[in-house]
Amino acid sequence: MNKFGRQTTKADLLGGNKAGFGQVTQSNKLGSSAQLAGAPKTKLFTLESGKVAATYHVIPAAEIETKTRAHKLNPRNQKALCLDAVRKVIDDIRENGIDTDCVGIWSDDNTTIEIIEGSVRRWCGIETEQPYPVWVLPVGSATKKDIRRLISSAVMQKAHSYRERGRAMMLEATELEDNAKEMKVNELADLLDMGRETVRKLLQAYKVSEVFIDAFPDCEGIPNSFYAILSRIEKTLTKHFRRPSVFVDEAIKEVNFESDSSVEERQVQLLKTMEHLEAKIKGSSGKSQWDTVDIVTFDSKDKKVRKSTNSDGRMVKFEFNRIEKDLIDEIEAIIKSRYAEKA
């Protein structure tokens, strides 16, 4: 059963509660602290294959970056992690260390711990130079379904955004069907056993151009309600032949952040600026923005060849209706030939 649209408790996955987790003494050497007493500290996880024992490791801060990496099924956008993105947890970690154990699995070559749950804490451990506590499953012991169930656990320090969940959703879909990216919402919902509205929202967020997302201070921490607005703005720009990168640059230049504004306030301010610019673009469309003329006049009213030029002369559109396909192909070939060397 797919879990993107619902939550699963850690108790369901670990085969019990966390009793005893906080009693493990953290060490400064790679490996279980209990190994010093003769035997590894272990915890049973309930996976598809049955009960599997994970070993406990506390990784020194200096070795976190080289000894661990995010698992490829972990939806968290690692490139988006920054001080703004982890602001709600990093101060506590800097002062008290990482007090919630993470979960990982040994890589196929048994040399690197791939983090299933705890990639934000991993980033914070590197940044604050704090040891990293993690339960590690044996190599090959967990299926993709097991890993996704662990990731969807309700106990998370930072909830995954719609965009991150959408990325993970599409990864799972493409594993099941090669043509998943061409599927409609209803088809994806049936394929993944998810609600149609959930799929629609996640897919909408996933498809928003990174140009918009990267503009925000905490790009994967924007409210989920932003994605519908950004999707609409992107469609407006496409309709009016505006480049998203130019639009975003203009919005960043125009937004007026207060010196003491929080990250959340800056996120809202930037979105409002984008909406203001979008309104200006829509408003200008009511004026005579395009000058359209017929290049050729035909006896048939349905047959047309027109040229449209915008008000500043920088953009030109040609419209062909009921025109022979060989002529269209010839025009396309001329354009490609003309600019082939400049492409």
XYZ file of C-alpha atoms in Angstrom:
343
model
C 0.000 0.000 0.000
C 1.404 3.376 -0.969
C 2.004 5.749 1.950
C 2.478 9.124 0.295
C -1.039 10.172 1.183
C -1.063 8.979 4.763
C 1.188 8.610 7.817
C 2.626 5.544 9.509
C 3.850 5.554 13.085
C 7.351 4.511 13.989
C 5.930 1.966 16.392
C 4.491 0.114 13.399
C 7.888 -0.010 11.758
C 10.230 -0.584 14.643
C 8.155 -3.282 16.276
C 7.776 -1.377 19.529
C 8.339 2.000 21.155
C 11.565 3.964 21.553
C 12.214 2.831 25.077
C 15.893 2.531 25.571
C 16.885 4.779 22.643
C 17.866 7.678 24.881
C 19.788 5.408 27.217
C 22.462 4.627 24.648
C 25.725 6.424 25.390
C 27.035 8.317 22.373
C 30.679 7.718 21.497
C 33.210 9.541 19.350
C 34.180 6.498 17.272
C 32.428 5.027 14.258
C 30.540 2.015 15.522
C 28.243 1.009 18.320
C 29.057 2.335 21.766
C 27.990 -1.010 23.127
C 30.633 -2.709 21.021
C 33.173 -1.473 23.539
C 31.425 -3.677 26.072
C 31.666 -6.670 23.758
C 28.438 -6.768 21.724
C 26.796 -4.370 19.285
C 23.723 -2.469 20.420
C 20.853 -3.699 18.248
C 17.201 -2.878 17.600
C 14.667 -5.017 15.736
C 12.852 -3.481 12.767
C 9.757 -5.113 11.292
C 10.324 -5.324 7.530
C 8.734 -7.339 4.724
C 11.216 -10.144 5.305
C 10.433 -10.235 9.024
C 12.339 -8.968 12.059
C 15.691 -7.427 11.099
C 18.308 -6.255 13.591
C 19.856 -2.823 13.043
C 23.071 -1.838 14.813
C 23.580 1.462 16.609
C 26.357 3.820 15.532
C 27.454 7.246 16.691
C 29.464 8.855 13.928
C 31.954 11.605 14.787
C 31.076 14.976 13.273
C 34.245 15.033 11.175
C 33.257 11.754 9.494
C 29.526 12.366 8.856
C 30.036 13.805 5.384
C 32.235 10.951 4.177
C 30.671 8.027 6.043
C 27.026 8.842 5.247
C 24.813 10.120 2.422
C 21.086 10.533 1.862
C 19.371 7.436 0.478
C 18.206 7.912 -3.124
C 14.600 7.281 -2.012
C 14.798 9.992 0.646
C 12.573 12.783 -0.764
C 14.434 15.566 1.047
C 16.028 17.976 -1.400
C 19.587 17.960 -0.063
C 20.612 20.953 -2.200
C 17.930 23.052 -0.486
C 19.298 22.491 3.025
C 20.710 25.725 4.425
C 20.581 27.700 7.684
C 17.208 29.198 6.748
C 15.801 25.762 5.929
C 16.864 24.158 9.238
C 16.331 27.235 11.428
C 13.727 25.497 13.621
C 16.043 22.708 14.777
C 19.650 23.777 14.388
C 19.925 25.974 17.501
C 18.710 23.136 19.713
C 21.121 20.703 18.034
C 23.992 23.157 18.419
C 23.274 23.427 22.151
C 22.104 19.912 23.038
C 23.347 17.680 20.247
C 21.225 15.310 18.160
C 18.947 13.610 20.665
C 16.674 11.793 18.187
C 18.201 8.724 16.557
C 18.227 8.489 12.781
C 17.755 5.456 10.525
C 19.973 4.274 7.687
C 21.033 1.213 5.730
C 24.454 0.064 4.550
C 25.145 0.743 0.874
C 25.446 -2.176 -1.547
C 29.235 -2.146 -1.171
C 28.863 -2.014 2.629
C 31.028 1.113 2.948
C 28.560 3.996 3.352
C 25.479 4.500 5.508
C 22.578 5.687 3.348
C 20.244 7.792 5.457
C 16.592 6.853 5.259
C 15.377 9.155 8.009
C 17.426 11.995 9.439
C 19.056 13.838 6.532
C 18.211 17.231 8.077
C 19.872 16.138 11.328
C 22.811 14.904 9.245
C 23.234 18.385 7.723
C 22.934 19.995 11.147
C 25.481 17.572 12.620
C 27.996 18.572 9.961
C 27.241 22.283 10.387
C 27.350 22.283 14.210
C 30.076 19.629 14.544
C 27.903 17.294 16.611
C 28.076 13.454 16.640
C 25.432 11.707 14.539
C 23.442 8.804 16.132
C 21.950 6.338 13.657
C 20.465 2.856 13.603
C 21.858 1.032 10.558
C 20.119 -1.855 8.799
C 22.205 -4.571 7.115
C 22.973 -4.208 3.412
C 20.077 -5.366 1.212
C 17.783 -6.076 4.155
C 15.070 -3.516 3.285
C 12.983 -3.368 0.140
C 11.969 -0.110 -1.533
C 8.570 -0.541 0.091
C 10.204 -0.913 3.519
C 12.280 2.211 2.985
C 9.299 4.262 1.832
C 7.343 3.157 4.903
C 10.163 4.292 7.148
C 10.374 7.641 5.344
C 6.636 8.223 5.694
C 6.855 7.812 9.477
C 4.805 10.424 11.329
C 7.702 11.265 13.651
C 9.708 13.779 11.618
C 11.625 16.898 12.602
C 10.780 18.692 9.344
C 7.820 17.592 7.241
C 8.454 16.963 3.565
C 7.052 19.616 1.243
C 4.510 18.860 -1.485
C 7.339 19.271 -3.974
C 9.599 16.753 -2.222
C 6.722 14.315 -1.880
C 5.820 14.873 -5.534
C 9.387 14.070 -6.585
C 9.302 10.851 -4.544
C 5.854 10.005 -5.892
C 7.017 10.293 -9.499
C 10.129 8.219 -8.751
C 7.933 5.415 -7.457
C 5.553 5.783 -10.416
C 8.376 5.494 -12.960
C 9.600 2.365 -11.199
C 6.168 0.841 -11.808
C 5.459 2.207 -15.302
C 7.930 3.528 -17.886
C 5.394 6.040 -19.227
C 4.377 7.367 -15.811
C 5.409 10.941 -16.652
C 2.863 10.985 -19.477
C 0.040 9.674 -17.292
C -2.912 11.811 -16.260
C -3.796 12.439 -12.615
C -6.461 9.725 -12.459
C -4.108 7.183 -13.992
C -1.348 8.000 -11.509
C -3.807 7.823 -8.623
C -4.879 4.335 -9.687
C -1.279 3.218 -10.254
C -0.122 4.366 -6.806
C -3.360 3.658 -4.904
C -3.595 7.291 -3.818
C -6.360 9.878 -3.664
C -6.804 11.871 -6.876
C -6.638 15.245 -5.101
C -3.445 14.293 -3.284
C -1.829 13.252 -6.557
C -2.986 16.480 -8.239
C -1.457 18.689 -5.532
C 1.830 16.785 -5.378
C 2.113 16.695 -9.168
C 1.381 20.419 -9.435
C 4.122 21.221 -6.909
C 6.554 18.833 -8.610
C 6.051 20.534 -11.983
C 6.625 24.125 -10.837
C 9.841 25.395 -12.433
C 12.903 25.409 -10.179
C 13.461 29.019 -11.244
C 10.536 30.005 -8.996
C 11.329 27.607 -6.154
C 15.011 28.550 -5.877
C 14.115 32.239 -5.457
C 12.737 31.685 -1.944
C 15.005 31.843 1.143
C 13.816 28.406 2.309
C 12.883 26.926 -1.046
C 11.593 23.581 0.242
C 10.017 25.190 3.304
C 7.497 27.402 1.537
C 3.882 26.781 2.578
C 2.210 24.157 0.422
C -0.437 26.736 -0.551
C 2.260 28.599 -2.537
C 2.539 25.902 -5.194
C -0.908 26.500 -6.725
C -0.139 30.229 -6.969
C 3.301 29.658 -8.499
C 1.802 27.202 -10.983
C -0.760 29.821 -11.996
C 1.910 32.517 -12.363
C 3.994 30.199 -14.541
C 0.991 29.606 -16.822
C 0.415 33.366 -17.039
C 4.010 33.928 -18.126
C 3.733 31.200 -20.758
C 0.520 32.733 -22.098
C 2.153 36.153 -22.402
C 5.493 34.863 -23.709
C 7.457 35.978 -20.631
C 10.626 34.225 -19.496
C 10.372 32.888 -15.907
C 14.022 33.733 -15.135
C 13.524 37.377 -16.144
C 10.288 37.557 -14.159
C 11.916 36.112 -11.024
C 14.882 38.503 -11.289
C 12.456 41.399 -11.514
C 10.525 40.168 -8.472
C 13.706 39.803 -6.394
C 14.779 43.333 -7.316
C 11.367 44.788 -6.496
C 10.636 43.010 -3.212
C 11.341 45.121 -0.161
C 12.346 42.921 2.767
C 12.192 44.451 6.227
C 15.558 44.259 7.980
C 14.094 42.328 10.909
C 11.662 40.161 8.934
C 11.627 36.421 9.582
C 12.176 33.782 6.908
C 8.443 33.090 6.861
C 7.688 36.794 6.343
C 10.245 37.055 3.533
C 8.697 34.028 1.826
C 5.263 35.711 1.884
C 6.648 39.075 0.767
C 8.333 37.548 -2.268
C 5.191 35.660 -3.283
C 3.084 38.820 -2.971
C 5.585 40.676 -5.154
C 5.322 37.940 -7.761
C 1.524 38.165 -7.657
C 1.733 41.954 -8.061
C 3.924 41.596 -11.148
C 1.602 38.929 -12.515
C -1.357 41.310 -12.119
C 0.524 43.970 -14.081
C 1.145 41.485 -16.898
C -2.531 40.474 -16.940
C -3.596 44.117 -16.825
C -1.510 45.034 -19.842
C -3.184 42.279 -21.856
C -6.392 44.325 -22.003
C -4.624 46.919 -24.161
C -3.673 46.508 -27.791
C -0.476 44.598 -27.108
C -0.203 42.911 -30.492
C -0.450 44.365 -34.003
C -1.755 41.612 -36.299
C -1.822 41.718 -40.123
C -2.698 39.169 -42.812
C 0.387 38.324 -44.872
C -1.704 36.583 -47.530
C -5.429 36.817 -48.276
C -7.273 33.627 -49.250
C -10.722 33.008 -50.682
C -11.452 30.608 -47.847
C -12.166 32.414 -44.568
C -10.667 29.485 -42.645
C -7.298 29.660 -44.383
C -4.959 32.226 -42.788
C -1.340 33.344 -42.655
C -0.880 36.146 -40.151
C 1.964 38.019 -38.504
C 1.622 39.555 -35.031
C 4.144 41.990 -33.531
C 4.018 43.111 -29.901
C 4.013 46.763 -28.857
C 7.795 47.130 -28.451
C 8.575 45.152 -31.621
C 10.742 42.635 -29.802
C 8.413 39.675 -30.208
C 6.872 38.332 -33.427
C 4.352 35.517 -33.903
C 3.266 33.833 -37.130
C -0.123 32.130 -37.328
C -0.922 29.449 -39.889
C -4.392 27.965 -40.279
C -5.341 25.302 -42.839
C -1.910 25.664 -44.505
C -0.264 22.783 -46.389
C 2.014 20.633 -44.213
C 4.880 20.718 -46.728
C 5.006 24.524 -46.476
C 5.115 24.348 -42.670
C 7.928 21.785 -42.874
C 9.832 24.012 -45.313
C 9.535 27.057 -43.042
C 10.711 25.020 -40.052
C 13.689 23.689 -42.029
C 14.699 27.216 -43.076
C 14.641 28.430 -39.473
C 16.660 25.456 -38.225
C 19.209 25.860 -41.026
C 19.563 29.588 -40.416
C 20.307 29.224 -36.692
C 22.008 25.817 -36.650
C 25.477 27.317 -36.297
C 24.330 29.772 -33.601
C 22.495 27.260 -31.431
